Short mmCIF file of C-alpha atoms in Angstrom, two decimals:
data_model
loop_
_atom_site.label_atom_id
_atom_site.label_comp_id
_atom_site.label_asym_id
_atom_site.label_seq_id
_atom_site.Cartn_x
_atom_site.Cartn_y
_atom_site.Cartn_z
CA MET A 18 103.53 208.76 60.40
CA GLU A 19 102.71 205.07 59.86
CA ILE A 20 101.12 204.88 63.32
CA VAL A 21 98.89 207.90 62.61
CA ILE A 22 97.75 206.40 59.29
CA LEU A 23 97.00 203.06 60.98
CA VAL A 24 94.92 204.75 63.69
CA SER A 25 92.98 206.68 61.03
CA LEU A 26 92.27 203.49 59.08
CA LEU A 27 91.05 201.76 62.25
CA SER A 28 88.79 204.72 62.99
CA LEU A 29 87.38 204.61 59.46
CA TYR A 30 86.84 200.85 59.79
CA CYS A 31 84.95 201.45 63.04
CA ASP A 32 82.70 203.95 61.29
CA PHE A 33 81.39 201.22 58.97
CA THR A 34 81.44 198.15 61.20
CA ASP A 35 78.33 197.78 63.37
CA ALA A 36 79.86 195.34 65.82
CA GLU A 37 82.80 197.65 66.50
CA CYS A 38 80.85 200.90 66.68
CA LEU A 39 77.54 200.24 68.45
CA VAL A 40 76.44 197.82 71.13
CA ILE A 41 72.76 197.22 71.88
CA SER A 42 71.62 195.63 75.08
CA PRO A 43 69.87 193.35 75.46
CA ALA A 44 71.34 191.67 72.38
CA ARG A 45 67.92 190.11 71.71
CA LEU A 46 64.59 191.36 73.01
CA VAL A 47 61.47 189.21 73.31
CA VAL A 48 58.32 191.14 74.17
CA LYS A 49 54.64 190.25 74.34
CA TYR A 50 52.36 192.23 72.05
CA GLY A 51 50.99 195.23 73.98
CA ASP A 52 53.69 195.15 76.68
CA PRO A 53 56.31 197.88 77.25
CA ALA A 54 59.81 197.44 75.86
CA SER A 55 63.19 199.17 76.07
CA ALA A 56 66.79 198.81 74.92
CA LYS A 57 70.07 200.70 75.30
CA CYS A 58 72.46 201.66 72.51
CA THR A 59 76.08 202.37 73.50
CA PHE A 60 79.01 203.88 71.59
CA ASP A 61 82.65 203.69 72.65
CA GLN A 62 83.08 207.47 72.35
CA PRO A 63 80.72 210.47 72.49
CA LYS A 64 78.65 210.88 69.33
CA GLN A 65 75.35 212.36 68.29
CA MET A 66 73.03 209.32 68.32
CA GLY A 67 69.42 208.52 67.49
CA TRP A 68 66.87 205.70 67.12
CA GLU A 69 64.93 205.12 63.92
CA ALA A 70 61.71 203.19 64.66
CA THR A 71 57.99 203.20 63.85
CA GLU A 72 57.38 203.23 67.62
CA GLY A 73 59.65 205.06 70.06
CA GLY A 74 61.91 206.59 67.42
CA THR A 75 64.05 209.66 68.20
CA GLY A 76 66.03 212.11 66.15
CA LEU A 77 69.73 212.82 66.61
CA THR A 78 70.65 214.10 70.03
CA ASP A 79 71.69 217.77 70.25
CA LYS A 80 74.76 216.78 72.18
CA GLU A 81 77.27 214.03 71.76
CA VAL A 82 76.50 211.10 74.07
CA LYS A 83 77.90 207.64 74.68
CA PHE A 84 74.50 205.89 75.05
CA LEU A 85 70.86 206.38 74.16
CA HIS A 86 67.72 204.54 75.30
CA TRP A 87 64.83 203.36 73.15
CA SER A 88 61.54 202.66 74.90
CA VAL A 89 57.81 202.31 74.23
CA ASP A 90 54.91 201.95 76.65
CA SER A 91 53.13 199.38 74.47
CA VAL A 92 54.48 197.43 71.49
CA THR A 93 51.74 197.33 68.84
CA ASP A 94 53.72 197.22 65.59
CA TRP A 95 54.62 193.68 64.49
CA ASN A 96 57.18 194.95 61.96
CA ASN A 97 58.95 197.54 64.10
CA ASN A 98 62.72 197.29 63.57
CA PRO A 99 64.33 199.86 65.93
CA THR A 100 67.72 200.89 64.57
CA CYS A 101 70.34 202.85 66.49
CA PHE A 102 72.53 205.19 64.40
CA THR A 103 75.17 207.88 64.76
CA GLU A 104 75.51 211.22 63.00
CA ALA A 105 75.62 211.09 59.20
CA GLY A 106 74.79 207.39 59.40
CA GLN A 107 78.40 206.46 60.02
CA CYS A 108 77.33 203.57 62.26
CA GLN A 109 73.98 201.84 62.65
CA LYS A 110 72.75 198.70 64.34
CA GLN A 111 69.31 197.12 64.39
CA LEU A 112 67.73 195.76 67.55
CA ASP A 113 66.95 192.04 67.34
CA ILE A 114 63.35 192.12 68.58
CA THR A 115 60.67 189.39 68.59
CA VAL A 116 57.08 190.36 69.28
CA TYR A 117 54.91 187.41 70.28
CA LYS A 118 51.28 186.60 70.97
CA LEU A 119 49.85 183.49 72.62
CA PRO A 120 47.09 181.64 70.71
CA ASP A 121 43.44 182.53 71.14
CA SER A 122 42.57 178.83 71.15
CA VAL A 123 43.90 175.34 70.47
CA SER A 124 41.48 172.65 69.27
CA ILE A 125 41.62 169.09 67.95
CA SER A 126 39.13 167.53 65.54
CA TYR A 127 38.75 165.00 62.75
CA ARG A 128 39.38 166.22 59.22
CA LYS A 129 36.45 163.99 58.25
CA TYR A 130 34.34 162.82 61.18
CA PRO A 131 34.24 159.00 61.48
CA ASP A 132 31.05 157.34 62.67
CA PRO A 133 32.77 155.88 64.68
CA MET A 134 36.38 154.71 64.21
CA VAL A 135 37.03 151.16 63.01
CA GLU A 136 40.13 149.14 63.87
CA LYS A 137 42.92 149.35 61.24
CA HIS A 138 41.13 152.03 59.21
CA HIS A 139 42.99 155.27 58.47
CA TYR A 140 41.92 158.67 59.80
CA GLN A 141 43.32 162.17 59.88
CA LEU A 142 43.26 164.43 62.92
CA GLN A 143 43.74 168.19 62.85
CA CYS A 144 45.12 170.49 65.53
CA LEU A 145 44.09 174.10 64.90
CA VAL A 146 46.03 176.89 66.61
CA GLN A 147 44.38 180.27 66.13
CA ASN A 148 45.95 183.72 66.01
CA ILE A 149 49.51 183.11 67.21
CA ALA A 150 52.80 184.90 66.50
CA PRO A 151 55.45 184.19 65.45
CA ILE A 152 54.14 180.91 64.05
CA GLU A 153 57.62 179.65 63.14
CA ARG A 154 58.37 179.39 66.86
CA LEU A 155 55.33 177.19 67.49
CA ARG A 156 55.75 173.47 68.21
CA VAL A 157 52.63 171.28 68.15
CA THR A 158 52.56 167.82 69.74
CA PHE A 159 49.84 165.15 69.49
CA TYR A 160 49.22 162.88 72.49
CA LYS A 161 47.21 159.76 73.33
CA VAL A 162 46.30 158.38 76.74
CA ASN A 163 44.74 154.92 77.00
CA THR A 164 42.23 153.60 79.52
CA THR A 165 45.03 152.56 81.92
CA GLY A 166 46.39 156.12 82.04
CA GLU A 167 49.48 155.42 79.92
CA GLN A 168 50.39 158.51 77.88
CA THR A 169 52.04 158.32 74.45
CA GLU A 170 53.52 161.12 72.34
CA LEU A 171 52.33 160.46 68.78
CA ASP A 172 54.05 163.22 66.78
CA THR A 173 55.62 166.68 67.04
CA GLN A 174 55.48 169.24 64.22
CA GLN A 175 56.86 172.72 63.54
CA LYS A 176 56.27 175.05 60.61
CA SER A 177 59.16 176.05 58.35
CA LYS A 178 60.94 179.29 59.14
CA ASP A 179 59.24 181.76 56.79
CA ASN A 180 59.83 184.83 59.00
CA ILE A 181 56.15 185.79 59.26
CA LYS A 182 55.88 188.25 62.16
CA THR A 183 52.13 188.91 62.22
CA PRO A 184 49.62 186.52 63.87
CA GLU A 185 48.64 183.48 61.83
CA ASN A 186 46.41 180.43 62.14
CA GLY A 187 48.21 177.09 62.06
CA ALA A 188 46.66 173.76 61.02
CA TYR A 189 48.64 170.61 61.85
CA THR A 190 47.52 167.14 60.78
CA LEU A 191 48.19 163.62 62.04
CA ASP A 192 47.50 160.32 60.28
CA PHE A 193 46.05 157.92 62.86
CA THR A 194 45.30 154.19 62.55
CA PRO A 195 43.53 152.93 65.68
CA SER A 196 43.81 149.48 67.18
CA ARG A 197 41.36 147.71 69.50
CA ASP A 198 43.52 148.82 72.42
CA ASP A 199 42.65 152.44 71.55
CA ASP A 200 38.95 151.94 72.31
CA GLY A 201 38.09 154.39 75.09
CA ALA A 202 41.36 156.32 74.71
CA GLN A 203 41.69 160.11 74.54
CA LEU A 204 43.54 162.23 71.98
CA TRP A 205 44.64 165.84 72.31
CA CYS A 206 47.28 168.29 71.08
CA SER A 207 49.40 170.95 72.76
CA ALA A 208 50.89 174.13 71.34
CA MET A 209 54.20 175.34 72.82
CA LEU A 210 55.64 178.72 71.86
CA ASN A 211 59.41 178.31 72.24
CA LEU A 212 60.99 181.78 72.04
CA GLY A 213 64.45 180.78 73.22
CA PRO A 214 66.26 181.67 76.45
CA GLU A 215 65.24 185.34 76.15
CA GLY A 216 61.54 184.39 76.07
CA PRO A 217 59.27 183.37 78.96
CA GLN A 218 60.45 180.35 80.95
CA PRO A 219 59.21 177.71 80.88
CA PRO A 220 57.87 178.20 77.35
CA PRO A 221 54.09 178.78 77.45
CA VAL A 222 51.95 175.76 76.52
CA MET A 223 48.25 175.66 75.66
CA GLU A 224 46.37 172.35 75.31
CA SER A 225 43.24 171.42 73.38
CA ASP A 226 40.26 169.68 74.92
CA ARG A 227 40.49 165.90 74.94
CA LEU A 228 38.85 163.90 72.18
CA ASN A 229 37.24 160.68 73.41
CA ILE A 230 37.43 157.93 70.80
CA SER A 231 35.43 154.74 70.33
CA VAL A 232 36.93 151.99 68.16
CA LEU A 233 34.88 149.20 66.64
CA TYR A 234 36.60 145.83 66.21
CA LYS A 235 35.65 142.23 65.52
CA PRO A 236 35.49 139.70 68.38
CA GLN A 237 38.53 137.93 69.71
CA ILE A 238 37.84 134.84 71.81
CA THR A 239 39.63 134.67 75.13
CA MET A 240 38.46 131.18 76.18
CA SER A 241 40.32 129.92 79.21
CA PRO A 242 42.53 127.93 79.06
CA GLY A 243 42.09 128.29 75.31
CA CYS A 244 41.09 126.21 72.29
CA PHE A 245 42.16 122.76 73.43
CA SER A 246 41.39 119.08 73.81
CA LYS A 247 39.44 118.18 76.90
CA ASN A 248 38.96 114.80 78.53
CA ILE A 249 35.92 114.22 80.73
CA THR A 250 34.69 111.18 82.62
CA GLU A 251 31.43 109.56 81.61
CA GLY A 252 28.62 110.84 83.77
CA ASP A 253 30.31 114.16 84.61
CA THR A 254 29.13 117.64 83.58
CA LEU A 255 30.78 119.49 80.68
CA SER A 256 31.10 123.26 81.04
CA LEU A 257 32.79 125.46 78.41
CA ASN A 258 33.26 129.23 78.73
CA CYS A 259 33.73 131.08 75.45
CA SER A 260 34.19 134.73 76.45
CA ALA A 261 35.18 137.17 73.71
CA LYS A 262 36.04 140.86 73.45
CA GLY A 263 34.55 142.89 70.65
CA ASN A 264 32.91 146.23 69.93
CA PRO A 265 29.95 146.02 69.56
CA ALA A 266 29.60 143.24 72.13
CA PRO A 267 29.50 139.88 70.33
CA SER A 268 26.75 137.29 70.22
CA TYR A 269 27.54 133.56 70.51
CA ASP A 270 26.59 130.33 68.76
CA TRP A 271 27.70 126.78 69.48
CA LEU A 272 28.19 123.85 67.15
CA HIS A 273 28.27 120.43 68.80
CA PRO A 274 28.08 116.74 67.80
CA GLN A 275 24.61 115.65 66.65
CA SER A 276 24.60 112.88 69.24
CA ALA A 277 25.01 115.38 72.09
CA PRO A 278 21.85 116.67 73.80
CA ALA A 279 20.86 120.31 73.47
CA PRO A 280 23.17 122.17 75.84
CA ASN A 281 22.14 124.61 78.52
CA THR A 282 23.58 128.07 77.80
CA THR A 283 23.80 131.38 79.65
CA GLU A 284 21.65 134.29 78.54
CA GLU A 285 24.39 135.63 76.25
CA ARG A 286 25.23 132.02 75.22
CA SER A 287 28.93 132.41 76.05
CA VAL A 288 28.88 129.43 78.48
CA VAL A 289 27.63 126.01 77.47
CA THR A 290 26.79 123.21 79.96
CA ILE A 291 25.86 119.56 79.34
CA THR A 292 25.13 117.23 82.27
CA ASN A 293 25.62 113.45 82.46
CA MET A 294 28.06 113.22 79.58
CA ALA A 295 28.14 109.92 77.67
CA LYS A 296 30.80 108.48 75.37
CA SER A 297 28.56 109.23 72.39
CA HIS A 298 28.82 112.92 73.26
CA SER A 299 32.52 112.98 72.33
CA GLY A 300 33.48 115.25 69.45
CA GLU A 301 34.17 118.86 68.53
CA TYR A 302 32.40 121.69 70.32
CA THR A 303 32.86 124.98 68.41
CA CYS A 304 32.09 128.43 69.74
CA ILE A 305 31.40 131.25 67.24
CA ALA A 306 31.53 134.85 68.51
CA ARG A 307 30.30 137.40 65.98
CA ASN A 308 29.44 141.06 65.54
CA PRO A 309 28.91 143.24 62.41
CA LEU A 310 32.68 143.50 61.86
CA GLY A 311 33.39 139.78 61.73
CA ASN A 312 33.58 136.61 63.77
CA SER A 313 36.00 134.45 65.68
CA THR A 314 35.82 130.70 66.33
CA CYS A 315 37.28 128.34 68.89
CA THR A 316 36.98 124.56 68.82
CA VAL A 317 37.37 122.21 71.79
CA ASN A 318 37.83 118.50 71.09
CA VAL A 319 35.99 116.72 73.92
CA GLU A 320 36.64 113.04 74.63
CA VAL A 321 34.40 111.24 77.10
CA THR A 322 36.08 108.28 78.76
CA GLY A 323 34.78 105.54 81.01
CA ALA A 324 35.47 105.34 84.73
CA SER A 325 39.15 105.23 85.58
CA CYS A 326 40.95 101.99 86.41
CA GLN A 327 41.38 103.20 89.97
CA ALA A 328 37.64 103.79 90.29
CA ALA A 329 36.84 100.39 88.77
CA GLY A 330 39.31 98.69 91.11
CA SER A 331 37.77 100.38 94.12
CA ALA A 332 34.31 99.23 93.05
CA MET A 333 35.56 95.64 92.68
CA VAL A 334 37.15 95.71 96.14
CA ALA A 335 33.88 96.95 97.60
CA VAL A 336 31.95 94.06 95.99
CA LEU A 337 34.42 91.49 97.31
CA LEU A 338 34.18 92.92 100.81
CA LEU A 339 30.41 92.68 100.71
CA GLN A 340 30.59 89.04 99.58
CA LEU A 341 33.10 88.23 102.34
CA ILE A 342 30.83 89.77 104.97
CA HIS A 343 27.91 87.75 103.60
CA TRP A 344 29.86 84.49 103.90
CA LEU A 345 30.87 85.24 107.43
#
């Protein structure tokens, strides 16, 4: 008697426990909007079964069966929740279905267009993903590639899980502070729809067009070998090269001791040349590179010395030799 009662209780428990009564395969279904879809509902013993659904629904079967298929030629209902059930609703189980749609477009732009970017200023970029579902499965990544081809991942974002099934537009923003090294770089964003192992593999990715950026920055002098002290022999030629990087391209000015003659300069005035240097020309020679964003200076302390001891000694030996020849 106890065994019979136990079996009856187990049977009653089965009637109200989805996991024990019905099995749906696949356990999770991922289908693209407009594509066909199907699933199979199985019961451990013959029962009248049916599918309740806005698309592909069926009534109870006339006969008791152990399985029943659900299928549609084209999924067009975002909120369809196919549910398998047995007679009198003793058991029911809902199909875990995800209907997805790839975005119509992915684009990147400035929230407020700069004219153009300036080094160390703050800007906001926006990646717009249009008409995608489900948006909670979307992962957006911002990228930068510099002029040498080096690619950097700037940020990855994902919306909170709000269980919105219908297509939505997604706007994702990135705070960006450019440096001078970003001049000429490209920015873009990618949208990846990650639907899990049941979804398409690899997950589909759509990229925006690339945004070419120009960054303005003040000059930085790259004089070689640098701002330094320089010794030069009297009578030699002084040549100083004050190259600088800046955007816009910098202009140059030179400050030099008042006693020094007007130097010869290149057309852009980055190189200064003075011939036949004298001791009175010693002093500080300062290069100023400037553009509308600022300026940069570099000073070279030039000291003009007389002929070296070795040179003077050689000249003296030459004079003595000439006198010796004359005496002979």
